[in-house]
Short mmCIF file of C-alpha atoms and ligand atoms in Angstrom, two decimals:
data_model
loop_
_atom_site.label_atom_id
_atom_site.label_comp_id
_atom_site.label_asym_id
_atom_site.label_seq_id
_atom_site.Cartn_x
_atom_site.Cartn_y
_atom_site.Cartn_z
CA UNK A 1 0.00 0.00 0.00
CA UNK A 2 1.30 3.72 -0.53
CA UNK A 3 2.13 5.74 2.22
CA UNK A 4 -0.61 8.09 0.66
CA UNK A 5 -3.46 5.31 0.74
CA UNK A 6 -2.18 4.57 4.25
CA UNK A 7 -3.00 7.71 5.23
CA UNK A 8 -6.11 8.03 3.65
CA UNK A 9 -7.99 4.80 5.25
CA UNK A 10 -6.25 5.80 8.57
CA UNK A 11 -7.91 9.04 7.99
CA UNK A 12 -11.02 7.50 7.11
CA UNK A 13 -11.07 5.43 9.96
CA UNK A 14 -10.45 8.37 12.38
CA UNK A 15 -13.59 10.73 10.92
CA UNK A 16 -15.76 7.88 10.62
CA UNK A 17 -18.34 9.10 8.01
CA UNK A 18 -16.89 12.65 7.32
CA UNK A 19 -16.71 13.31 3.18
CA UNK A 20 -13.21 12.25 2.80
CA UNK A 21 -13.08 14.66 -0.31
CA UNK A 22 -13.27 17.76 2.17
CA UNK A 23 -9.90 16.24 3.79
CA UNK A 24 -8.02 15.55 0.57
CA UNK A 25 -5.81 18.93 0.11
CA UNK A 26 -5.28 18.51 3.77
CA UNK A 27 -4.11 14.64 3.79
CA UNK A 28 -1.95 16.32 0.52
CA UNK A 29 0.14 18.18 2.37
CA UNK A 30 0.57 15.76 5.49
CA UNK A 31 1.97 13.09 3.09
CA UNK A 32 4.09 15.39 1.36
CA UNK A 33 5.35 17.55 3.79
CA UNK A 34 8.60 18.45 1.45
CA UNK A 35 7.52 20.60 -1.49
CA UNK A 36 8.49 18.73 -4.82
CA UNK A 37 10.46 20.16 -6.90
CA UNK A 38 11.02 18.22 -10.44
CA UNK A 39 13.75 20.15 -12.47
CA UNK A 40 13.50 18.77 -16.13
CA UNK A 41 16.40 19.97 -17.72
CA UNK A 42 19.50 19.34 -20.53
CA UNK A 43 22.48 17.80 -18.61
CA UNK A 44 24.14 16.46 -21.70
CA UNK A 45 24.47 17.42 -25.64
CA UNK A 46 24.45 21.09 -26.89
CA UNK A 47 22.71 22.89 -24.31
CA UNK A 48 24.06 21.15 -20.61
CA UNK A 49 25.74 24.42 -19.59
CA UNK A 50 22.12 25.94 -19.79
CA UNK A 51 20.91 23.44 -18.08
CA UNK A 52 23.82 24.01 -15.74
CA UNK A 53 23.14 27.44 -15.62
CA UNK A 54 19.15 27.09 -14.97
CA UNK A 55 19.65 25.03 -11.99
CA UNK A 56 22.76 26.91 -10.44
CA UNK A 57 20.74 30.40 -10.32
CA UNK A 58 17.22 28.58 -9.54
CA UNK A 59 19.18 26.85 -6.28
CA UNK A 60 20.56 30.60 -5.84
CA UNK A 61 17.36 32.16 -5.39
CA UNK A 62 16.24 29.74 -2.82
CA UNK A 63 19.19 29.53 -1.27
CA UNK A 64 18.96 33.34 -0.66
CA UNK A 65 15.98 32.87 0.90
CA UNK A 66 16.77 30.28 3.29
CA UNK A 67 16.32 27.44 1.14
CA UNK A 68 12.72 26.89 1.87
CA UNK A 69 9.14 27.30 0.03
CA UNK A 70 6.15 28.82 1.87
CA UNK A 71 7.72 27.57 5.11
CA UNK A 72 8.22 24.09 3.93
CA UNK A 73 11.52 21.97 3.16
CA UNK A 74 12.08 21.09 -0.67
CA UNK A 75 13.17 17.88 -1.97
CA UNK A 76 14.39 17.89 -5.45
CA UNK A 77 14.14 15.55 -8.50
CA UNK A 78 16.14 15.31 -11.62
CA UNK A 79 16.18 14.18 -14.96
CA UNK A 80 18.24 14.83 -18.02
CA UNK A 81 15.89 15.74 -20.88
CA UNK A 82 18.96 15.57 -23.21
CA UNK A 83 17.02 18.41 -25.87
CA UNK A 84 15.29 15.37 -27.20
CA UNK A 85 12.00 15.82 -28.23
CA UNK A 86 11.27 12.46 -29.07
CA UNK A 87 11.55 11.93 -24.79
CA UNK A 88 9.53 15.04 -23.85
CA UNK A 89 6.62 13.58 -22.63
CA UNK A 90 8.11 10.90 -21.28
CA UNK A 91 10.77 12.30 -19.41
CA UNK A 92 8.00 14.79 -18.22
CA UNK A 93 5.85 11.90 -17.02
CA UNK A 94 8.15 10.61 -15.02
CA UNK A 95 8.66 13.53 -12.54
CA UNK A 96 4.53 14.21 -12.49
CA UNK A 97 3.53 10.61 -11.80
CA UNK A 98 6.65 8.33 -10.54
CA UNK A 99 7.71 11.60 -8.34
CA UNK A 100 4.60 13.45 -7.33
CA UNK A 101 6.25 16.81 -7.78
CA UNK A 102 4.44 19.73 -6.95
CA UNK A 103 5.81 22.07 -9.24
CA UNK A 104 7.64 20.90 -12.61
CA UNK A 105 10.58 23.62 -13.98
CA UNK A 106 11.39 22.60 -17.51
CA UNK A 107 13.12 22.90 -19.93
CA UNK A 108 15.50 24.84 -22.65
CA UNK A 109 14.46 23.33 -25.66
CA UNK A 110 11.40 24.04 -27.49
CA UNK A 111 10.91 20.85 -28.97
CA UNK A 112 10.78 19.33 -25.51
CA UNK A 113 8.80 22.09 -23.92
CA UNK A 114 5.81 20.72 -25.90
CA UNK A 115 6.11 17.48 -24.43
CA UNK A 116 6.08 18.87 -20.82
CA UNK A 117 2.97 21.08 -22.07
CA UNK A 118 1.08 18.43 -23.10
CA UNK A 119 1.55 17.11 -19.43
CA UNK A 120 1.42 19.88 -17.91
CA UNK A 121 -2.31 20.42 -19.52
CA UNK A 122 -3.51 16.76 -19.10
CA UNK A 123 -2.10 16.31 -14.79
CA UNK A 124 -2.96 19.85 -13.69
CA UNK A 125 1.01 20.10 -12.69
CA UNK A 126 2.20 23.76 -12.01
CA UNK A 127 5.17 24.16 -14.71
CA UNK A 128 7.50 26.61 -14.72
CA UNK A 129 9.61 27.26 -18.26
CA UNK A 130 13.12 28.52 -17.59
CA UNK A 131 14.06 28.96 -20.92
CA UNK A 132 12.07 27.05 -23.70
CA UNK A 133 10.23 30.00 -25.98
CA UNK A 134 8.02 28.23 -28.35
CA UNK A 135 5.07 30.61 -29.22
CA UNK A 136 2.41 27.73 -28.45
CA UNK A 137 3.14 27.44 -24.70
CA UNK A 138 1.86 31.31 -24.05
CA UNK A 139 -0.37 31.22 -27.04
CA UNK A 140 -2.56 28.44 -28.10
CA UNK A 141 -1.74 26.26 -25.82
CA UNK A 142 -1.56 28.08 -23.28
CA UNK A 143 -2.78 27.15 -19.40
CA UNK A 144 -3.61 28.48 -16.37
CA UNK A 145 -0.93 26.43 -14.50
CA UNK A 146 2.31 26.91 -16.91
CA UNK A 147 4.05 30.05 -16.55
CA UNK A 148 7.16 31.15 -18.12
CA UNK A 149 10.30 33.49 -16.70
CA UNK A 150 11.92 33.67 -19.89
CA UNK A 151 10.80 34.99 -23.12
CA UNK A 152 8.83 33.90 -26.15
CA UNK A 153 11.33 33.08 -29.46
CA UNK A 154 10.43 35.82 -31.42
CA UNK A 155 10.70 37.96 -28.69
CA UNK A 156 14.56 39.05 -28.52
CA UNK A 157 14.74 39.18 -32.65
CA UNK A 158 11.75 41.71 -33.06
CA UNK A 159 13.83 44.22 -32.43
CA UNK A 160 17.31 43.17 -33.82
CA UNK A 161 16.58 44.47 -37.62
CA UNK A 162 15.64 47.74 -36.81
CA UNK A 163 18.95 48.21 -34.87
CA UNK A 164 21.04 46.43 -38.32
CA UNK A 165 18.99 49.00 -40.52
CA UNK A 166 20.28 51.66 -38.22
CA UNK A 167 23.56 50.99 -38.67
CA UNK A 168 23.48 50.54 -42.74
CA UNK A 169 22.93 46.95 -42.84
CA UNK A 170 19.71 46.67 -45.04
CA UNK A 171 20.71 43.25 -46.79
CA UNK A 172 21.02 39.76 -44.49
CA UNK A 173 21.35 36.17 -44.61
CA UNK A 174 19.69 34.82 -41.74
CA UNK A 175 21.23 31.06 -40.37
CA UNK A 176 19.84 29.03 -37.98
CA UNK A 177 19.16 25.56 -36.86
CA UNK A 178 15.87 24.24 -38.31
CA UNK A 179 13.11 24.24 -35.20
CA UNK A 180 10.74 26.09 -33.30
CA UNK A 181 13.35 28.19 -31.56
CA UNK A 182 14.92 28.89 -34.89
CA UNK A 183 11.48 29.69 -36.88
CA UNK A 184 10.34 31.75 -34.56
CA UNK A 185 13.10 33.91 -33.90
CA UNK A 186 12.98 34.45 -37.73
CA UNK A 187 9.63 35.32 -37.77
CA UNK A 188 10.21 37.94 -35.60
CA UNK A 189 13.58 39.07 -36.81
CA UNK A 190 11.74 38.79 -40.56
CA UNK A 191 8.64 41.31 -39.03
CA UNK A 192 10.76 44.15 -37.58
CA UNK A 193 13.86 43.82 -40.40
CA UNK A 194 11.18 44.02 -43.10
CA UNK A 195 9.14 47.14 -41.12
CA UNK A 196 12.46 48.82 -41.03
CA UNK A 197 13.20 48.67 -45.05
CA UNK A 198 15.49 45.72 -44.63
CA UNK A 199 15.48 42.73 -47.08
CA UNK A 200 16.58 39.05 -46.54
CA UNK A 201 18.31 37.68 -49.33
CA UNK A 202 18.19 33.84 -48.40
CA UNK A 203 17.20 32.27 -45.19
CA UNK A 204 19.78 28.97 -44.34
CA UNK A 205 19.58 26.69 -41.92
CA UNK A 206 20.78 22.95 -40.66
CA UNK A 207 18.64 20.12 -38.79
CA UNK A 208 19.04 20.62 -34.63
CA UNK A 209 21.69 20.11 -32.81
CA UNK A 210 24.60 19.59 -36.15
CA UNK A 211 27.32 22.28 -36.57
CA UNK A 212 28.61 21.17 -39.46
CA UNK A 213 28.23 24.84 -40.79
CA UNK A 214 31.31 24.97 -43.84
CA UNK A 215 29.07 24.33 -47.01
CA UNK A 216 26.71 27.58 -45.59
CA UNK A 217 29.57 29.85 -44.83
CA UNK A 218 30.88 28.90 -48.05
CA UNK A 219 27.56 30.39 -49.45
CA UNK A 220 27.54 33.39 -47.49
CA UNK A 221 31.01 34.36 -48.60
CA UNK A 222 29.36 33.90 -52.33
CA UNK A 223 26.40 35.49 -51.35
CA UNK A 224 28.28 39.12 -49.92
CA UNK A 225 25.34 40.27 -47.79
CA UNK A 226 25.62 43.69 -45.59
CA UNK A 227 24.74 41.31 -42.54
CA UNK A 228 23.81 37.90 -40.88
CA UNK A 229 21.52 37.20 -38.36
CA UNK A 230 21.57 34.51 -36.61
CA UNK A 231 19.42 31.90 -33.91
CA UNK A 232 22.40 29.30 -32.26
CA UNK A 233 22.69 28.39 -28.86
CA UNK A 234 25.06 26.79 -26.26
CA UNK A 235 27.70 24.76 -27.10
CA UNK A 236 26.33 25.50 -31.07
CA UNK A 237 26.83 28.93 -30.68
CA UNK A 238 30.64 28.61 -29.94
CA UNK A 239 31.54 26.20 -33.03
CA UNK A 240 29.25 28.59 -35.31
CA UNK A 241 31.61 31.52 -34.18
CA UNK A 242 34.58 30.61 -34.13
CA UNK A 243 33.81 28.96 -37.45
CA UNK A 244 32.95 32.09 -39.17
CA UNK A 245 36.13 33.72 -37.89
CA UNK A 246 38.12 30.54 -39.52
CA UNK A 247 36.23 31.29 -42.41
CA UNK A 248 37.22 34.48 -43.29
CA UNK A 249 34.06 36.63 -42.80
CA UNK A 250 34.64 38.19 -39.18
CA UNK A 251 35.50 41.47 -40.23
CA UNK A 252 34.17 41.82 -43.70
CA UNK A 253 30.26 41.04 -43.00
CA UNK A 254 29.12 41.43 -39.53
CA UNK A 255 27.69 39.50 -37.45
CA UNK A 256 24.47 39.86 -35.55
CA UNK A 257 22.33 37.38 -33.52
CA UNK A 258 19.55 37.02 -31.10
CA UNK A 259 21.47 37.68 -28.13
CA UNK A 260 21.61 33.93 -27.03
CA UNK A 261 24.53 33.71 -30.15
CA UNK A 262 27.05 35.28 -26.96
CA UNK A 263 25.68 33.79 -24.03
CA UNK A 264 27.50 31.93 -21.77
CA UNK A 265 30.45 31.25 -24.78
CA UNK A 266 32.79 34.21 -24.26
CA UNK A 267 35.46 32.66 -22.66
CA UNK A 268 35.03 30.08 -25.65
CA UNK A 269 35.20 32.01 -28.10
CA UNK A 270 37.89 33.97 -26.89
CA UNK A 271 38.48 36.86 -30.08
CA UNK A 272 36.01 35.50 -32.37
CA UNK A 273 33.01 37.17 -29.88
CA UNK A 274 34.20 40.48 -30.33
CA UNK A 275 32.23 43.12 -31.76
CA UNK A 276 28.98 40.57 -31.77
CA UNK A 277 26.17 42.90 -31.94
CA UNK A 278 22.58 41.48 -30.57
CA UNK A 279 19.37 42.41 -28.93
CA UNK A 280 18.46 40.15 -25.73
CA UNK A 281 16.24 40.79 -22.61
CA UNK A 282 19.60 40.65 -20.29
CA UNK A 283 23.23 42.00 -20.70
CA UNK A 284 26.26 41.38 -18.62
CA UNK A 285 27.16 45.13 -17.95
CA UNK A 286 23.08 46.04 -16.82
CA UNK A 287 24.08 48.89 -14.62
CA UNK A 288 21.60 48.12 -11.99
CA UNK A 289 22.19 47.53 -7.74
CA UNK A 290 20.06 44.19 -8.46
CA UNK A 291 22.44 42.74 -11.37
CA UNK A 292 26.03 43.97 -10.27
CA UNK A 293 24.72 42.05 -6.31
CA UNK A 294 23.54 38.87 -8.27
CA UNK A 295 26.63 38.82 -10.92
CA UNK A 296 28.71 39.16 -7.53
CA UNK A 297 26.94 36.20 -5.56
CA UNK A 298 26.90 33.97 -8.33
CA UNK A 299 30.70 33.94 -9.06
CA UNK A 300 31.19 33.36 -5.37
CA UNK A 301 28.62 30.91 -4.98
CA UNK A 302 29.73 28.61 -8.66
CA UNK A 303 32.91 30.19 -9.11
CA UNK A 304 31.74 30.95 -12.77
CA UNK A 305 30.40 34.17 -14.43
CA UNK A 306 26.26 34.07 -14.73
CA UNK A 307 24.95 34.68 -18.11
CA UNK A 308 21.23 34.78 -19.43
CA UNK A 309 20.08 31.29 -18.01
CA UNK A 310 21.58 31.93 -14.56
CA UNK A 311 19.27 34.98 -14.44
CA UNK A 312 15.98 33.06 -15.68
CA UNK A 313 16.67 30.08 -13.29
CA UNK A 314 17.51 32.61 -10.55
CA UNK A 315 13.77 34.78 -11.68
CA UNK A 316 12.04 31.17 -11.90
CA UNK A 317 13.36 30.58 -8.38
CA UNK A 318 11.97 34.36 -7.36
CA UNK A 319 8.64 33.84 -8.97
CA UNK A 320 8.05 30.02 -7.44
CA UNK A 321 8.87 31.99 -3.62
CA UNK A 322 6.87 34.57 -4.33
CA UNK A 323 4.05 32.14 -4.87
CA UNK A 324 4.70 29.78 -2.52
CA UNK A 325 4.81 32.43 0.05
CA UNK A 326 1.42 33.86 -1.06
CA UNK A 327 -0.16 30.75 -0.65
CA UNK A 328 2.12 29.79 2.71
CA UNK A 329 3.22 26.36 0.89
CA UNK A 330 -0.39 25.30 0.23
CA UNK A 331 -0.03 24.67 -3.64
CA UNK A 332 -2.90 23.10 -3.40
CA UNK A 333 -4.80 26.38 -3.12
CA UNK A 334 -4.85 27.13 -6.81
CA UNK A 335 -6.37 29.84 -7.54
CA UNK A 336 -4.91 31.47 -4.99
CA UNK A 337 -1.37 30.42 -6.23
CA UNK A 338 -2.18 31.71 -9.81
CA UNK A 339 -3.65 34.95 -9.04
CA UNK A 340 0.27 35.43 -7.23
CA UNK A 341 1.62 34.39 -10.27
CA UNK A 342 -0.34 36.24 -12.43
CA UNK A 343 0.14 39.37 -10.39
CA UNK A 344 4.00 39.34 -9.73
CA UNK A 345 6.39 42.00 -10.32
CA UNK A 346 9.71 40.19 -10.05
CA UNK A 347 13.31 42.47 -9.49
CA UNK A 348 15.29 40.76 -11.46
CA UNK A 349 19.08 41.25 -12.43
CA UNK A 350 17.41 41.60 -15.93
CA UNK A 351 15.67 44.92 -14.61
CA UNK A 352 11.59 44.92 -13.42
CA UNK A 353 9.12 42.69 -15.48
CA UNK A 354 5.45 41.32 -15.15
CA UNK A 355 3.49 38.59 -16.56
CA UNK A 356 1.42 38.79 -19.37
CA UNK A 357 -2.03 37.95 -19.26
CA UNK A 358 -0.87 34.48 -21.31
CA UNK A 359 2.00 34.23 -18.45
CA UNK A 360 5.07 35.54 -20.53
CA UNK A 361 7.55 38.30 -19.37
CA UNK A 362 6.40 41.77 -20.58
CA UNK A 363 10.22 42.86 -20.43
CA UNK A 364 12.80 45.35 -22.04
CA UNK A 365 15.19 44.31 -24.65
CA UNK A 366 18.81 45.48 -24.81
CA UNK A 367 21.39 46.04 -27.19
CA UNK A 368 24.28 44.67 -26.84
CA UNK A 369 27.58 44.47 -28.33
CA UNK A 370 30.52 42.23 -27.28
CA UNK A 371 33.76 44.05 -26.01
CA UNK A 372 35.96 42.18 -23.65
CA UNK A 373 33.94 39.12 -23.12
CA UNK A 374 31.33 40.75 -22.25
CA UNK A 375 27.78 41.61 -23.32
CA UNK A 376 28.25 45.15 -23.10
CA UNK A 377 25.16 47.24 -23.36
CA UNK A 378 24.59 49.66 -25.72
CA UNK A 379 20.95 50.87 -26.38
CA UNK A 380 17.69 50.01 -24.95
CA UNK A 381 16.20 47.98 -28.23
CA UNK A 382 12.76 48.01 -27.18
CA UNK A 383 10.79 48.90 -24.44
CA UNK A 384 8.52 46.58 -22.46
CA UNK A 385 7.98 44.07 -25.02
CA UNK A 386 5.21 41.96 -24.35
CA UNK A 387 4.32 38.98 -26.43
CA UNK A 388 1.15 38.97 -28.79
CA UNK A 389 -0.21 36.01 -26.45
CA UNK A 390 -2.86 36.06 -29.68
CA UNK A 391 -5.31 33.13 -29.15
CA UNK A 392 -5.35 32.59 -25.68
CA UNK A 393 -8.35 31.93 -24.60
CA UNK A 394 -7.54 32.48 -20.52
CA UNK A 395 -9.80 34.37 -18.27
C1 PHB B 401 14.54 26.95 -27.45
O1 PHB B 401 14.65 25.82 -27.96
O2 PHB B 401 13.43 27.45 -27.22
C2 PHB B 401 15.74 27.73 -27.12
C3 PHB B 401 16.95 27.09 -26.86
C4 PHB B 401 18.09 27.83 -26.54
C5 PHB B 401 18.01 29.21 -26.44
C6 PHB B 401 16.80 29.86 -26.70
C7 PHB B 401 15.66 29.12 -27.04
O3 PHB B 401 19.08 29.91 -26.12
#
């Protein structure tokens, strides 16, 4: 018998003919006195370090606040998600129904993302999304119990080809690796590029996760854009760099990317980075008393510079406490949970920013260029940019 039928016949036993269904969210939280915490996630292939990263500033967070939810103890649970779709739901399955976890924070990968959605929608399961910006998850799919800290994909490229017009670049190639994440960020680099008089003279791309980029730099050379734009990621993003260095073009046709292109590979990259210009909802340099005091903990705490993913699992970890708390640990008092959600202002190293009303960051994007290893910024790209959210249907 589980412990959590044992204590439901003891119960029953004690209240004798009491509707047992009035005690349930009570016997909940007596047999689960920890509050689960299932942290789907990439450990291995392309993206680990943002996995790395995800879990380091999530942990942070918590750890800052004494390493409890609403009062209670947490007790974690991990599994490698590997950014392999084909595993999504599975992998998500595992954490909702073999662990019980209260709240599931997952993942980086868009592909996956829709696996954990489609759980997330059928068990009920609170989900957090770190990273992961596929439209669908804050748009047509969206739910009352998935919020996300992070952005949605077209997002940080909306306002990326205004800034390349600005600066005399009116003819790109835009690369990137052929998904969700990809797509989307070139449908919004494509909307604001085109708005701003730009025009895209071939769009390339290779399947997810290869970097076996030669034959396409071989074709931009040919090719002699103004510009490229760019969607790679993680361990991607540092072969597609320094690859276009070895190729010749650093120098002769820049280089632009959503800002993801120069997170988190700078040390990588080493010379290759510089002089990367991109627009992203975070930059090293932020000049702000809340980034310069979580840029300082981190390195003390992991002994490694934060970048982009330590600040959304670090604002996950804010936004989880700050419901918790509402709620003191009863996550079992939903609507009570999601109206804190819905309603929280979270001061984040990234500067201020709300949820949407289909539970996406309404948030500022900066421009950034690289200079030292660092994400230096330069310009304020655009200003509280909130995602369409078109077709949600929430109340
Ligand atoms: C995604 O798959 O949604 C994704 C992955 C890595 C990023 C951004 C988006 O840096």
């Amino acid at each position: 018998m589980t412990s959590r039928r044992r204590v439901l016949s003891r119960s029953a036993a004690l209240i004798g003919t009491a509707s047992i269904s009035l005690l349930l969210p009570a016997i909940t939280r007596a047999q689960s006195a920890k509050l689960r915490v299932g942290l789907m996630l990439p450990y291995t292939g392309t993206y680990s370090q943002l996995g790395v990263a995800i879990e380091n500033g999530f942990r942070m967070a918590i750890e800052e606040q004494g390493g409890k939810l609403g009062g209670r103890e947490i007790e974690y649970f991990k599994v490698d998600d590997e950014s392999e779709p084909a595993k999504g739901i599975e992998n998500a399955t595992k954490l909702v129904q073999r662990d019980k976890v209260d709240v599931l924070v997952g993942t980086v990968h868009s592909g996956v993302q829709m696996g954990i959605q489609k759980v997330a929608r059928d068990s009920g399961v609170l989900s957090l999304i770190p990273n992961a910006g596929v439209h669908a998850a804050t748009r047509s799919l969206c739910a009352p119990n998935v919020f996300r800290t992070s952005f949605t994909n077209s997002q940080p490229t909306r306002p990326l080809g205004a800034a390349m017009v600005a600066r005399g670049h009116k003819k790109a190639v835009w690369i990137t690796w052929k998904y969700a994440a990809g797509d989307e960020a070139f449908e919004g680099f494509k909307e604001g590029y085109l708005a701003a008089g730009g025009s895209i003279v071939k769009e390339l791309s290779l399947p997810f996760p290869n970097v076996e980029f030669q034959a396409l730099l071989t074709e931009i050379a040919a090719l002699k854009p103004d510009a490229v734009a760019c969607f790679f990621s993680g361990g991607g993003a540092v072969k597609f760099i320094q690859d276009y260095a070895a190729a010749g073009l650093k120098g002769k046709i820049p280089l632009y990317g959503s800002g993801f292109l120069t997170e988190g590979v700078l040390d990588a990259v080493g010379s290759a980075g510089e002089g990367i210009v991109s627009t992203l909802h975070y930059a090293d340099s932020l000049d702000i008393p809340r980034n310069r005091a979580f840029r300082l903990a981190y390195a003390k705490t992991y002994k490694l510079q934060p970048d982009v993913f330590a600040v959304q699992g670090y604002d996950t970890g804010l936004l989880l406490i700050h419901g918790a708390n509402a709620v003191k640990g009863d996550m079992n008092n939903k609507a009570a949970l999601y109206k804190a959600l819905e309603s929280a202002t979270i001061d984040s190293p990234r500067g201020k920013w709300t949820m949407s009303k289909s539970h996406n960051p309404v948030q500022d994007i900066y421009l950034r260029v690289v200079e030292n290893k660092e994400n230096k910024v330069i310009g304020i790209a655009a200003k509280a940019l909130a995602d369409s959210g078109a077709g949600c249907k929430m109340a």
